[in-house]
């Protein structure tokens, strides 16, 4: 003990010499701003210490430590007698100010009491960040076994406020960094911290926070709250699975007892009004996927049809609604003629007749399977259920839907036809230009400049189409086209002619025919290309495709079908060629198959695409109402005859006349018979089942070695 300053009694006020005081090792405040300490020292030097510090008698476990400090000073410093509990900043400022003593309140305190006082005092100081505050609450609750309500009472805050601050500790690295940088405030941070998935938190930070440059401000609190509610929370009442099913995903258990929902923590989600919301979208999605897998498994066991992927997307082309073309959803009142879902009306009849619904996987909502029935079947089932009036309404609806679908398909097919023949006109004319037929005047520098100007105006998709036509190979479309124009081997005037045609190749149905495709027609006319013959060729190919589809349907018409398929119908697909069509169609010259085509891989008929076939048929009905001068129509010769009945410019192929050949990559047919040869070397072939002759390059044909076997095929 220091004889010059005997120990005072506890729980009293005193002025203690600075040398007998030591700082506390448990003080949570470790950093003291030197500039602010200096300001406080100046204030103390001028007006003194306004508030005493809190100290306690030096605890026994620190005697050895303080004795070593005294010994190290050579006995010059008095031995410490008190430990500072609160007020270390004032103590340091007094040292700087040169004071000999400091006013102090002396109290006898245990280690736990000291830590609690220090934490509370630290939480009430200025300049404390939200994360530091949260860490203080957490330490206080863990060390003192206090509840959030008790902590709030000690510091004058509500329980929900304490819970909110504690939740900030669940912020991921992105959220913490944004909060430290001031790109979000504590209210935004709490919205993000309530999202239990770290990856989703990071996405929410990107959606809500100001950018690092400071150019864009953060979302307002209301906008951020709305975003989190709409994109990171899910209504449990709308879950497609049973929220009480603990066995759906064993690791997650029942949603009703899950802590990751707003109803499980009303203090934390006091701002969320209304129903219980799931705050763990990945878990919610896992349950949707598990339900879909279970439903598919059970459906397969019952022999139900499941439509997925591309086929499902064809039936549900709209991303913003869940209606299914040609079908009624059994569990959605929107598809019912009454306010009740269809299942409640016709479910009993379906069970009696052994009819099971078709399941359609929603292509825009993972894990969602929609139980549906074809519209026609729904009308029949309503009649069987004794709901004649509703059945009549459904039949009227079906008729209107079929009419609308036919009109839409006809318009789409019309657009496709009009677009295709214009493109074929461009392809044919470009063939004549690129082969050097016809006179082309050249002004190299000017023409190349014009070509570059046209090329720069095209987008990537347009450039890609031209690159394919020019057979430039695998190149970046835009750069590949520009490089082709700049290439000294490219004749610039021909490039301009191609780009002029391409800029004017579109089908603009809202304009008069005489006002459209002027550039395309001018160039084609200059090289002797007759648009009417190109139109006729495209029309003939379309008819051939329709014939092929009808033949496939007839072959399958007698196959027995399971109940689900009988309800759904059999659907097939007609696939149009993606490559350039038979080029040519000069005035007085038949269509030709000249030009390289990529061999197309035959595709299996796909189920559930009846709409495609009906669209082609509807389009053909529309096309048959029109006449095109000079066009070759079905049942007539596809190429002109020379005097004496022989085809113009045709030789009998040496040894090939009458031979059977396989046709590669054409929608017209798979095989046919050679009937002649053009002077260019191309062959004229009549495809099986057709009366027209078509011209093909040798690259597009393969000789069938076993002619007898080929004929039988």
Short mmCIF file of C-alpha atoms in Angstrom, two decimals, residues 155-469:
data_model
loop_
_atom_site.label_atom_id
_atom_site.label_comp_id
_atom_site.label_asym_id
_atom_site.label_seq_id
_atom_site.Cartn_x
_atom_site.Cartn_y
_atom_site.Cartn_z
CA UNK A 155 -30.17 1.64 -22.26
CA UNK A 156 -33.61 3.17 -22.81
CA UNK A 157 -34.40 1.34 -26.07
CA UNK A 158 -37.30 -0.90 -27.10
CA UNK A 159 -36.99 -4.66 -27.44
CA UNK A 160 -37.62 -4.51 -31.21
CA UNK A 161 -34.85 -1.91 -31.54
CA UNK A 162 -32.40 -4.24 -29.80
CA UNK A 163 -33.49 -7.18 -31.95
CA UNK A 164 -33.05 -5.05 -35.07
CA UNK A 165 -29.51 -4.09 -34.12
CA UNK A 166 -28.62 -7.69 -33.25
CA UNK A 167 -29.91 -8.78 -36.67
CA UNK A 168 -27.30 -6.58 -38.33
CA UNK A 169 -24.69 -9.08 -37.18
CA UNK A 170 -26.14 -11.48 -39.77
CA UNK A 171 -25.15 -9.16 -42.62
CA UNK A 172 -22.83 -10.81 -45.10
CA UNK A 173 -19.54 -9.26 -46.25
CA UNK A 174 -21.18 -7.22 -49.03
CA UNK A 175 -23.79 -5.76 -46.69
CA UNK A 176 -21.26 -4.91 -43.98
CA UNK A 177 -18.97 -3.21 -46.47
CA UNK A 178 -21.84 -1.17 -47.94
CA UNK A 179 -22.90 -0.11 -44.42
CA UNK A 180 -19.35 0.89 -43.46
CA UNK A 181 -18.98 2.88 -46.69
CA UNK A 182 -22.29 4.66 -46.14
CA UNK A 183 -23.82 3.29 -49.35
CA UNK A 184 -26.74 2.05 -47.25
CA UNK A 185 -27.98 3.16 -43.85
CA UNK A 186 -29.03 1.01 -40.89
CA UNK A 187 -32.67 0.80 -42.04
CA UNK A 188 -31.63 -0.55 -45.44
CA UNK A 189 -29.09 -2.85 -43.78
CA UNK A 190 -31.77 -4.38 -41.57
CA UNK A 191 -33.96 -5.16 -44.60
CA UNK A 192 -31.01 -6.97 -46.17
CA UNK A 193 -29.87 -8.71 -42.97
CA UNK A 194 -33.29 -10.34 -42.60
CA UNK A 195 -32.60 -12.33 -45.79
CA UNK A 196 -31.04 -15.58 -44.50
CA UNK A 197 -29.17 -16.48 -47.72
CA UNK A 198 -25.77 -14.79 -48.20
CA UNK A 199 -25.95 -14.88 -52.01
CA UNK A 200 -29.39 -13.31 -51.99
CA UNK A 201 -28.12 -10.70 -49.55
CA UNK A 202 -25.35 -9.79 -51.99
CA UNK A 203 -27.93 -9.46 -54.77
CA UNK A 204 -30.13 -7.28 -52.56
CA UNK A 205 -27.15 -5.03 -51.81
CA UNK A 206 -26.66 -4.54 -55.56
CA UNK A 207 -30.36 -3.79 -55.96
CA UNK A 208 -30.61 -1.33 -53.07
CA UNK A 209 -27.26 0.32 -52.30
CA UNK A 210 -25.75 3.36 -53.95
CA UNK A 211 -22.99 2.51 -56.39
CA UNK A 212 -19.36 2.86 -55.35
CA UNK A 213 -18.89 5.95 -57.52
CA UNK A 214 -21.68 7.77 -55.68
CA UNK A 215 -23.38 8.74 -58.94
CA UNK A 216 -26.55 6.78 -58.13
CA UNK A 217 -28.20 7.21 -54.74
CA UNK A 218 -29.56 4.23 -52.80
CA UNK A 219 -33.23 3.34 -53.09
CA UNK A 220 -35.55 5.01 -50.65
CA UNK A 221 -36.50 2.94 -47.62
CA UNK A 222 -40.04 2.42 -48.90
CA UNK A 223 -38.81 1.34 -52.33
CA UNK A 224 -36.22 -0.98 -50.77
CA UNK A 225 -38.80 -2.49 -48.43
CA UNK A 226 -41.16 -3.08 -51.35
CA UNK A 227 -38.39 -4.71 -53.39
CA UNK A 228 -37.41 -7.08 -50.56
CA UNK A 229 -41.04 -7.96 -49.93
CA UNK A 230 -41.75 -8.71 -53.59
CA UNK A 231 -38.50 -10.44 -54.58
CA UNK A 232 -37.06 -11.99 -51.43
CA UNK A 233 -40.16 -13.07 -49.50
CA UNK A 234 -42.86 -15.56 -50.48
CA UNK A 235 -46.44 -15.98 -49.27
CA UNK A 236 -46.76 -19.30 -47.51
CA UNK A 237 -50.50 -19.25 -48.16
CA UNK A 238 -49.76 -19.48 -51.90
CA UNK A 239 -47.18 -22.27 -51.64
CA UNK A 240 -48.07 -25.14 -54.00
CA UNK A 241 -46.95 -27.66 -51.37
CA UNK A 242 -48.38 -28.52 -47.95
CA UNK A 243 -46.52 -26.23 -45.53
CA UNK A 244 -47.14 -28.75 -42.73
CA UNK A 245 -45.46 -31.60 -44.64
CA UNK A 246 -42.21 -32.15 -42.72
CA UNK A 247 -41.19 -35.04 -44.99
CA UNK A 248 -41.14 -33.17 -48.29
CA UNK A 249 -37.58 -31.96 -47.63
CA UNK A 250 -36.34 -33.67 -44.49
CA UNK A 251 -33.54 -31.18 -43.86
CA UNK A 252 -36.01 -28.27 -43.80
CA UNK A 253 -38.95 -29.80 -41.96
CA UNK A 254 -42.34 -28.14 -41.70
CA UNK A 255 -42.80 -24.51 -42.74
CA UNK A 256 -45.24 -24.04 -39.86
CA UNK A 257 -42.45 -24.39 -37.30
CA UNK A 258 -39.60 -22.95 -39.39
CA UNK A 259 -37.79 -19.93 -37.88
CA UNK A 260 -37.19 -18.49 -41.37
CA UNK A 261 -40.58 -16.85 -41.68
CA UNK A 262 -41.93 -13.49 -40.59
CA UNK A 263 -44.45 -15.01 -38.21
CA UNK A 264 -41.70 -16.71 -36.20
CA UNK A 265 -40.17 -13.37 -35.11
CA UNK A 266 -42.83 -10.66 -34.80
CA UNK A 267 -40.43 -8.27 -33.04
CA UNK A 268 -37.93 -8.38 -35.89
CA UNK A 269 -40.63 -8.18 -38.56
CA UNK A 270 -42.89 -5.67 -36.81
CA UNK A 271 -43.06 -3.68 -40.06
CA UNK A 272 -44.37 -6.67 -42.05
CA UNK A 273 -48.14 -6.66 -41.84
CA UNK A 274 -50.56 -9.37 -42.88
CA UNK A 275 -49.88 -13.02 -43.56
CA UNK A 276 -46.90 -15.21 -42.78
CA UNK A 277 -44.07 -14.89 -45.31
CA UNK A 278 -41.17 -17.23 -46.07
CA UNK A 279 -37.84 -15.40 -46.01
CA UNK A 280 -35.78 -18.27 -47.41
CA UNK A 281 -36.48 -18.46 -51.18
CA UNK A 282 -33.87 -21.21 -51.84
CA UNK A 283 -35.57 -23.49 -49.30
CA UNK A 284 -38.98 -22.62 -50.75
CA UNK A 285 -37.71 -23.49 -54.24
CA UNK A 286 -36.21 -26.76 -52.97
CA UNK A 287 -39.66 -27.74 -51.69
CA UNK A 288 -41.27 -26.78 -55.00
CA UNK A 289 -38.72 -28.94 -56.83
CA UNK A 290 -39.29 -31.82 -54.41
CA UNK A 291 -43.05 -31.55 -54.93
CA UNK A 292 -42.60 -31.48 -58.72
CA UNK A 293 -40.35 -34.56 -58.59
CA UNK A 294 -42.85 -36.39 -56.41
CA UNK A 295 -45.76 -35.38 -58.66
CA UNK A 296 -43.90 -36.48 -61.80
CA UNK A 297 -43.03 -39.80 -60.25
CA UNK A 298 -46.61 -40.42 -59.23
CA UNK A 299 -47.87 -39.23 -62.64
CA UNK A 300 -45.59 -41.66 -64.47
CA UNK A 301 -46.85 -44.45 -62.24
CA UNK A 302 -50.43 -43.56 -63.24
CA UNK A 303 -49.52 -43.30 -66.93
CA UNK A 304 -50.15 -39.55 -67.17
CA UNK A 305 -48.71 -37.35 -69.91
CA UNK A 306 -46.23 -34.68 -68.78
CA UNK A 307 -45.42 -31.84 -71.18
CA UNK A 308 -42.13 -30.08 -70.44
CA UNK A 309 -39.46 -27.84 -71.93
CA UNK A 310 -39.91 -26.50 -75.44
CA UNK A 311 -43.29 -28.21 -75.90
CA UNK A 312 -44.61 -26.61 -72.72
CA UNK A 313 -43.31 -23.20 -73.82
CA UNK A 314 -45.15 -23.57 -77.13
CA UNK A 315 -48.37 -24.00 -75.15
CA UNK A 316 -47.54 -21.14 -72.76
CA UNK A 317 -45.91 -18.46 -74.94
CA UNK A 318 -46.69 -15.57 -72.57
CA UNK A 319 -44.34 -15.03 -69.64
CA UNK A 320 -46.77 -12.74 -67.81
CA UNK A 321 -49.69 -15.19 -67.58
CA UNK A 322 -50.12 -18.88 -66.88
CA UNK A 323 -52.87 -19.67 -69.39
CA UNK A 324 -52.28 -22.74 -71.56
CA UNK A 325 -53.18 -22.68 -75.25
CA UNK A 326 -55.89 -25.20 -76.10
CA UNK A 327 -56.24 -26.33 -72.48
CA UNK A 328 -58.13 -25.48 -69.30
CA UNK A 329 -56.38 -25.56 -65.93
CA UNK A 330 -58.31 -27.74 -63.54
CA UNK A 331 -57.37 -25.88 -60.37
CA UNK A 332 -57.63 -22.26 -61.51
CA UNK A 333 -61.13 -20.67 -61.42
CA UNK A 334 -60.03 -18.34 -64.23
CA UNK A 335 -60.35 -21.29 -66.66
CA UNK A 336 -63.75 -22.40 -65.38
CA UNK A 337 -67.17 -21.31 -66.70
CA UNK A 338 -68.20 -20.89 -63.03
CA UNK A 339 -66.53 -19.43 -59.96
CA UNK A 340 -65.45 -22.94 -58.94
CA UNK A 341 -62.30 -24.64 -60.26
CA UNK A 342 -63.05 -27.18 -62.99
CA UNK A 343 -61.80 -30.05 -60.85
CA UNK A 344 -64.65 -29.44 -58.40
CA UNK A 345 -67.17 -29.72 -61.26
CA UNK A 346 -65.85 -32.52 -63.48
CA UNK A 347 -63.45 -34.33 -61.14
CA UNK A 348 -65.97 -37.06 -60.29
CA UNK A 349 -66.78 -37.72 -63.97
CA UNK A 350 -63.07 -37.87 -64.79
CA UNK A 351 -62.55 -40.50 -62.09
CA UNK A 352 -65.53 -42.54 -63.28
CA UNK A 353 -64.33 -42.54 -66.90
CA UNK A 354 -60.70 -43.13 -66.00
CA UNK A 355 -59.53 -39.85 -67.56
CA UNK A 356 -56.43 -38.33 -66.02
CA UNK A 357 -55.28 -34.75 -66.62
CA UNK A 358 -52.27 -33.72 -68.63
CA UNK A 359 -49.48 -32.17 -66.53
CA UNK A 360 -47.74 -29.15 -68.03
CA UNK A 361 -44.50 -27.94 -66.45
CA UNK A 362 -44.69 -24.16 -66.24
CA UNK A 363 -41.60 -23.02 -68.23
CA UNK A 364 -41.46 -19.76 -66.28
CA UNK A 365 -41.85 -21.16 -62.76
CA UNK A 366 -39.52 -23.98 -61.77
CA UNK A 367 -41.25 -26.86 -60.05
CA UNK A 368 -44.83 -25.83 -60.95
CA UNK A 369 -46.94 -28.49 -62.67
CA UNK A 370 -50.32 -27.42 -64.03
CA UNK A 371 -53.05 -30.08 -64.24
CA UNK A 372 -54.91 -29.40 -67.49
CA UNK A 373 -57.46 -30.87 -69.86
CA UNK A 374 -57.90 -30.04 -73.58
CA UNK A 375 -60.74 -27.59 -74.20
CA UNK A 376 -62.81 -30.04 -76.27
CA UNK A 377 -62.58 -32.71 -73.58
CA UNK A 378 -63.67 -30.20 -70.92
CA UNK A 379 -66.87 -29.47 -72.86
CA UNK A 380 -67.63 -33.20 -73.10
CA UNK A 381 -67.00 -33.74 -69.40
CA UNK A 382 -69.24 -30.81 -68.47
CA UNK A 383 -72.05 -32.44 -70.45
CA UNK A 384 -71.41 -35.75 -68.74
CA UNK A 385 -71.55 -33.99 -65.37
CA UNK A 386 -75.03 -32.64 -66.20
CA UNK A 387 -73.86 -29.05 -66.65
CA UNK A 388 -75.38 -28.41 -70.09
CA UNK A 389 -75.34 -24.62 -69.82
CA UNK A 390 -71.70 -24.52 -68.79
CA UNK A 391 -70.87 -27.03 -71.54
CA UNK A 392 -72.50 -24.71 -74.08
CA UNK A 393 -70.47 -21.79 -72.80
CA UNK A 394 -67.31 -23.90 -73.02
CA UNK A 395 -68.09 -24.99 -76.60
CA UNK A 396 -68.65 -21.37 -77.63
CA UNK A 397 -65.36 -20.44 -75.96
CA UNK A 398 -63.63 -23.32 -77.79
CA UNK A 399 -64.99 -22.17 -81.14
CA UNK A 400 -63.83 -18.61 -80.53
CA UNK A 401 -60.41 -19.84 -79.44
CA UNK A 402 -60.04 -22.05 -82.52
CA UNK A 403 -61.10 -19.20 -84.77
CA UNK A 404 -58.65 -16.81 -83.12
CA UNK A 405 -55.86 -19.41 -83.28
CA UNK A 406 -56.54 -20.07 -86.96
CA UNK A 407 -56.52 -16.36 -87.78
CA UNK A 408 -53.30 -15.88 -85.82
CA UNK A 409 -51.67 -18.88 -87.49
CA UNK A 410 -52.77 -17.66 -90.89
CA UNK A 411 -51.31 -14.20 -90.22
CA UNK A 412 -48.06 -15.70 -88.94
CA UNK A 413 -47.79 -18.04 -91.92
CA UNK A 414 -48.55 -15.14 -94.26
CA UNK A 415 -45.79 -13.11 -92.66
CA UNK A 416 -43.40 -16.04 -92.87
CA UNK A 417 -44.23 -16.61 -96.53
CA UNK A 418 -43.91 -12.94 -97.46
CA UNK A 419 -40.61 -12.71 -95.60
CA UNK A 420 -39.27 -15.92 -97.13
CA UNK A 421 -39.91 -15.13 -100.78
CA UNK A 422 -38.29 -11.71 -100.38
CA UNK A 423 -35.25 -13.34 -98.84
CA UNK A 424 -35.11 -15.89 -101.65
CA UNK A 425 -35.32 -13.06 -104.17
CA UNK A 426 -32.29 -11.50 -102.48
CA UNK A 427 -30.44 -14.84 -102.41
CA UNK A 428 -31.14 -15.53 -106.08
CA UNK A 429 -30.11 -12.05 -107.16
CA UNK A 430 -26.98 -12.19 -105.06
CA UNK A 431 -26.10 -15.49 -106.71
CA UNK A 432 -26.28 -13.80 -110.10
CA UNK A 433 -24.19 -10.87 -108.84
CA UNK A 434 -21.55 -13.00 -107.16
CA UNK A 435 -21.24 -15.27 -110.21
CA UNK A 436 -20.44 -12.25 -112.36
CA UNK A 437 -23.57 -12.42 -114.51
CA UNK A 438 -24.65 -9.06 -115.79
CA UNK A 439 -22.76 -5.81 -116.05
CA UNK A 440 -21.68 -4.14 -112.81
CA UNK A 441 -20.21 -0.64 -113.00
CA UNK A 442 -17.59 0.08 -110.38
CA UNK A 443 -16.43 3.12 -108.47
CA UNK A 444 -14.27 1.27 -105.90
CA UNK A 445 -13.61 3.90 -103.21
CA UNK A 446 -17.14 5.32 -103.22
CA UNK A 447 -18.79 1.91 -103.41
CA UNK A 448 -16.74 0.52 -100.53
CA UNK A 449 -17.62 3.58 -98.43
CA UNK A 450 -21.32 3.06 -99.17
CA UNK A 451 -21.06 -0.62 -98.33
CA UNK A 452 -19.39 0.15 -94.99
CA UNK A 453 -22.12 2.71 -94.23
CA UNK A 454 -24.85 0.12 -94.86
CA UNK A 455 -23.01 -2.59 -92.90
CA UNK A 456 -22.53 -0.37 -89.84
CA UNK A 457 -26.30 0.12 -89.59
CA UNK A 458 -26.99 -3.60 -89.19
CA UNK A 459 -27.36 -5.34 -85.84
CA UNK A 460 -25.66 -8.59 -84.81
CA UNK A 461 -28.56 -10.80 -85.87
CA UNK A 462 -28.78 -9.20 -89.31
CA UNK A 463 -25.03 -9.47 -89.78
CA UNK A 464 -25.19 -13.12 -88.75
CA UNK A 465 -27.73 -13.86 -91.48
CA UNK A 466 -25.54 -12.24 -94.14
CA UNK A 467 -22.43 -14.03 -92.84
CA UNK A 468 -24.29 -17.32 -93.29
CA UNK A 469 -25.30 -16.36 -96.82
#
